Amino acid sequence: MNKKNNTLEIQLDAERKLLKPQGGSTRHIVATLTPPELNTAIAERPPQNVAIVIDRSGSMGGGRLASAKQAVIEVANMLGAEDRLSVAAFDQDTMTVLRSTAMDVEGRSLAEREVGRLECGGSTNLFAGFLLGSELVAEAMNADSAGINRVILLSDGHANQGELNPSVIAQHARALSDRGIITSTVGIGDGYESRFLQALSEAGGGDMHDAEKPQEIVEVILGEMTGAVMQCATGGEFTLRVQHCTRVEQIGIEPGQSRPLPDGACEVTVRTGALFRSRQRKLVFAAHFSPGDIGEKPTASVNLALSGADDIDVGPLPKPLRFKFAPLSDVHAEPNRVEAAGPAARALRDVIQREATQLNRMGDANGIRSLIDRHEDRFRHLVRGLPDEGDLLDDLHTIRRRADQIWDERTRKEMDLSSMMSLKSGADFRSESKTPWKERL
């Protein structure tokens, strides 16, 4: 863990470093981002400016809306007079429940009174609710831009009004992230549409949480708010440049767009999302190498530009990672470096798991089998020699064996959640332990 007070450190590694001279080698590069540890007392934490956006459509009955309202009251009570809270709600229409208010004694009382009046309504215009919540945060930012700015959206259903294109929704969340407003989401029950909430949280730089039961709504929102005080950057752009390379992409939520360079290298830039003290992030990339002469030593180098990071800096960049074109006998004999092969294998497993879940929703069993066939050889090379080799291989075999079945939506939700938490080093704030997805299939 990084003990320095204000420096984010970067380490680079690869599972193997020898390359075939005829080209065609794929190597997995792992960049470990280690922010500094939390070193300030809670009284010194930055002020928070948060909007909670509540789905009040008809399906939020049966205790869900009541739990969402209780979560807002709990948040109000954990905030201080230096913090500001807004509350918006939506069904087919939107409403401002509480305009940005300081959470002193009077503010907390007002929040409880106004939120208590919320009742269930009709349909679900999720995008309009998100826009209203972001406007409320932006209004408070215009008065005072210091601190942590956040939208947390809760929904239990399928958006059926307003903007329904996840790509358009993601564009708006990404633009807000660029302004320093992070978006996180909470899916409630089994009926919410994952692709909308994922689009918001992934492009918005935040986390997506799952609340299967009404009482878990309070747990995950309080967990999100507690974690928010650890935020040390609203985001960052991480660039990886690899020589003698035909293509490079991230194995993760955002592959990025590989760009060829005039000198035969290529590079890719990806967004990190919000970064948090004491929460290490691993970014995994696949670099596809072109031919080279035996003895040539192409390198991989990185750069990181942080945004919304007033109190931390990027430390000295790591030395370029050096590869080497070698005789085939040496290439084939090189063992995996566990420190890099492990994160790379788990990232590839997570991506396969996410894609398989979406294919199962579409009823595409052949697509699931094709997905695994496309990655299996590469995956086997990565897991070879790892302590959890058997478990990782069983993850893929289980998905393949169950490809012809229609998985229940709770299983899909747990698969979505576990893969996202693994890729983003996130946390599950639900107190009740859940049956692992492999046991549910």
mmCIF file with all atom_site columns, N, CA and C in Angstrom, residues 77-101:
data_model
loop_
_atom_site.group_PDB
_atom_site.id
_atom_site.type_symbol
_atom_site.label_atom_id
_atom_site.label_alt_id
_atom_site.label_comp_id
_atom_site.label_asym_id
_atom_site.label_entity_id
_atom_site.label_seq_id
_atom_site.pdbx_PDB_ins_code
_atom_site.Cartn_x
_atom_site.Cartn_y
_atom_site.Cartn_z
_atom_site.occupancy
_atom_site.B_iso_or_equiv
_atom_site.pdbx_formal_charge
_atom_site.auth_seq_id
_atom_site.auth_comp_id
_atom_site.auth_asym_id
_atom_site.auth_atom_id
_atom_site.pdbx_PDB_model_num
ATOM 1  N N  . ASN A 1 77  ? -28.563 12.372 8.038   1.00 0.00 ? 77  ASN A N  1
ATOM 2  C CA . ASN A 1 77  ? -28.053 12.347 9.406   1.00 0.00 ? 77  ASN A CA 1
ATOM 3  C C  . ASN A 1 77  ? -26.543 12.140 9.476   1.00 0.00 ? 77  ASN A C  1
ATOM 4  N N  . MET A 1 78  ? -25.960 11.499 8.439   1.00 0.00 ? 78  MET A N  1
ATOM 5  C CA . MET A 1 78  ? -24.517 11.288 8.462   1.00 0.00 ? 78  MET A CA 1
ATOM 6  C C  . MET A 1 78  ? -23.755 12.487 7.895   1.00 0.00 ? 78  MET A C  1
ATOM 7  N N  . LEU A 1 79  ? -24.449 13.382 7.191   1.00 0.00 ? 79  LEU A N  1
ATOM 8  C CA . LEU A 1 79  ? -23.821 14.576 6.652   1.00 0.00 ? 79  LEU A CA 1
ATOM 9  C C  . LEU A 1 79  ? -23.762 15.670 7.711   1.00 0.00 ? 79  LEU A C  1
ATOM 10 N N  . GLY A 1 80  ? -22.918 16.662 7.458   1.00 0.00 ? 80  GLY A N  1
ATOM 11 C CA . GLY A 1 80  ? -22.778 17.760 8.394   1.00 0.00 ? 80  GLY A CA 1
ATOM 12 C C  . GLY A 1 80  ? -23.222 19.073 7.783   1.00 0.00 ? 80  GLY A C  1
ATOM 13 N N  . ALA A 1 81  ? -23.100 20.142 8.559   1.00 0.00 ? 81  ALA A N  1
ATOM 14 C CA . ALA A 1 81  ? -23.566 21.454 8.118   1.00 0.00 ? 81  ALA A CA 1
ATOM 15 C C  . ALA A 1 81  ? -22.798 21.957 6.904   1.00 0.00 ? 81  ALA A C  1
ATOM 16 N N  . GLU A 1 82  ? -21.580 21.426 6.687   1.00 0.00 ? 82  GLU A N  1
ATOM 17 C CA . GLU A 1 82  ? -20.780 21.852 5.536   1.00 0.00 ? 82  GLU A CA 1
ATOM 18 C C  . GLU A 1 82  ? -21.165 21.091 4.264   1.00 0.00 ? 82  GLU A C  1
ATOM 19 N N  . ASP A 1 83  ? -22.013 20.077 4.386   1.00 0.00 ? 83  ASP A N  1
ATOM 20 C CA . ASP A 1 83  ? -22.434 19.255 3.254   1.00 0.00 ? 83  ASP A CA 1
ATOM 21 C C  . ASP A 1 83  ? -23.796 19.711 2.740   1.00 0.00 ? 83  ASP A C  1
ATOM 22 N N  . ARG A 1 84  ? -24.047 19.385 1.472   1.00 0.00 ? 84  ARG A N  1
ATOM 23 C CA . ARG A 1 84  ? -25.337 19.761 0.867   1.00 0.00 ? 84  ARG A CA 1
ATOM 24 C C  . ARG A 1 84  ? -25.991 18.517 0.257   1.00 0.00 ? 84  ARG A C  1
ATOM 25 N N  . LEU A 1 85  ? -27.293 18.422 0.457   1.00 0.00 ? 85  LEU A N  1
ATOM 26 C CA . LEU A 1 85  ? -28.076 17.298 -0.046  1.00 0.00 ? 85  LEU A CA 1
ATOM 27 C C  . LEU A 1 85  ? -29.213 17.806 -0.906  1.00 0.00 ? 85  LEU A C  1
ATOM 28 N N  . SER A 1 86  ? -29.400 17.155 -2.062  1.00 0.00 ? 86  SER A N  1
ATOM 29 C CA . SER A 1 86  ? -30.565 17.390 -2.920  1.00 0.00 ? 86  SER A CA 1
ATOM 30 C C  . SER A 1 86  ? -31.283 16.059 -3.099  1.00 0.00 ? 86  SER A C  1
ATOM 31 N N  . VAL A 1 87  ? -32.584 16.113 -3.345  1.00 0.00 ? 87  VAL A N  1
ATOM 32 C CA . VAL A 1 87  ? -33.347 14.904 -3.612  1.00 0.00 ? 87  VAL A CA 1
ATOM 33 C C  . VAL A 1 87  ? -34.281 15.172 -4.787  1.00 0.00 ? 87  VAL A C  1
ATOM 34 N N  . ALA A 1 88  ? -34.231 14.279 -5.763  1.00 0.00 ? 88  ALA A N  1
ATOM 35 C CA . ALA A 1 88  ? -35.154 14.329 -6.903  1.00 0.00 ? 88  ALA A CA 1
ATOM 36 C C  . ALA A 1 88  ? -35.887 12.999 -6.985  1.00 0.00 ? 88  ALA A C  1
ATOM 37 N N  . ALA A 1 89  ? -37.031 12.992 -7.632  1.00 0.00 ? 89  ALA A N  1
ATOM 38 C CA . ALA A 1 89  ? -37.798 11.762 -7.814  1.00 0.00 ? 89  ALA A CA 1
ATOM 39 C C  . ALA A 1 89  ? -38.375 11.744 -9.222  1.00 0.00 ? 89  ALA A C  1
ATOM 40 N N  . PHE A 1 90  ? -38.679 10.534 -9.695  1.00 0.00 ? 90  PHE A N  1
ATOM 41 C CA . PHE A 1 90  ? -39.234 10.415 -11.046 1.00 0.00 ? 90  PHE A CA 1
ATOM 42 C C  . PHE A 1 90  ? -40.158 9.217  -11.135 1.00 0.00 ? 90  PHE A C  1
ATOM 43 N N  . ASP A 1 91  ? -41.202 9.389  -11.927 1.00 0.00 ? 91  ASP A N  1
ATOM 44 C CA . ASP A 1 91  ? -41.945 8.284  -12.516 1.00 0.00 ? 91  ASP A CA 1
ATOM 45 C C  . ASP A 1 91  ? -41.953 8.594  -13.997 1.00 0.00 ? 91  ASP A C  1
ATOM 46 N N  . GLN A 1 92  ? -43.110 8.868  -14.621 1.00 0.00 ? 92  GLN A N  1
ATOM 47 C CA . GLN A 1 92  ? -43.079 9.366  -16.002 1.00 0.00 ? 92  GLN A CA 1
ATOM 48 C C  . GLN A 1 92  ? -42.704 10.848 -16.025 1.00 0.00 ? 92  GLN A C  1
ATOM 49 N N  . ASP A 1 93  ? -42.848 11.508 -14.880 1.00 0.00 ? 93  ASP A N  1
ATOM 50 C CA . ASP A 1 93  ? -42.471 12.908 -14.718 1.00 0.00 ? 93  ASP A CA 1
ATOM 51 C C  . ASP A 1 93  ? -41.386 13.006 -13.642 1.00 0.00 ? 93  ASP A C  1
ATOM 52 N N  . THR A 1 94  ? -40.817 14.188 -13.515 1.00 0.00 ? 94  THR A N  1
ATOM 53 C CA . THR A 1 94  ? -39.798 14.407 -12.494 1.00 0.00 ? 94  THR A CA 1
ATOM 54 C C  . THR A 1 94  ? -40.288 15.440 -11.485 1.00 0.00 ? 94  THR A C  1
ATOM 55 N N  . MET A 1 95  ? -39.720 15.395 -10.302 1.00 0.00 ? 95  MET A N  1
ATOM 56 C CA . MET A 1 95  ? -40.050 16.392 -9.295  1.00 0.00 ? 95  MET A CA 1
ATOM 57 C C  . MET A 1 95  ? -38.830 16.638 -8.407  1.00 0.00 ? 95  MET A C  1
ATOM 58 N N  . THR A 1 96  ? -38.640 17.895 -8.045  1.00 0.00 ? 96  THR A N  1
ATOM 59 C CA . THR A 1 96  ? -37.611 18.258 -7.082  1.00 0.00 ? 96  THR A CA 1
ATOM 60 C C  . THR A 1 96  ? -38.202 18.125 -5.689  1.00 0.00 ? 96  THR A C  1
ATOM 61 N N  . VAL A 1 97  ? -37.704 17.158 -4.936  1.00 0.00 ? 97  VAL A N  1
ATOM 62 C CA . VAL A 1 97  ? -38.190 16.918 -3.574  1.00 0.00 ? 97  VAL A CA 1
ATOM 63 C C  . VAL A 1 97  ? -37.492 17.867 -2.607  1.00 0.00 ? 97  VAL A C  1
ATOM 64 N N  . LEU A 1 98  ? -36.182 18.036 -2.797  1.00 0.00 ? 98  LEU A N  1
ATOM 65 C CA . LEU A 1 98  ? -35.392 18.901 -1.916  1.00 0.00 ? 98  LEU A CA 1
ATOM 66 C C  . LEU A 1 98  ? -34.296 19.561 -2.749  1.00 0.00 ? 98  LEU A C  1
ATOM 67 N N  . ARG A 1 99  ? -34.389 20.864 -2.896  1.00 0.00 ? 99  ARG A N  1
ATOM 68 C CA . ARG A 1 99  ? -33.308 21.585 -3.572  1.00 0.00 ? 99  ARG A CA 1
ATOM 69 C C  . ARG A 1 99  ? -32.095 21.634 -2.650  1.00 0.00 ? 99  ARG A C  1
ATOM 70 N N  . SER A 1 100 ? -30.914 21.780 -3.214  1.00 0.00 ? 100 SER A N  1
ATOM 71 C CA . SER A 1 100 ? -29.664 21.701 -2.462  1.00 0.00 ? 100 SER A CA 1
ATOM 72 C C  . SER A 1 100 ? -29.742 22.472 -1.146  1.00 0.00 ? 100 SER A C  1
ATOM 73 N N  . THR A 1 101 ? -29.542 21.731 -0.054  1.00 0.00 ? 101 THR A N  1
ATOM 74 C CA . THR A 1 101 ? -29.717 22.283 1.294   1.00 0.00 ? 101 THR A CA 1
ATOM 75 C C  . THR A 1 101 ? -28.575 21.844 2.186   1.00 0.00 ? 101 THR A C  1
#
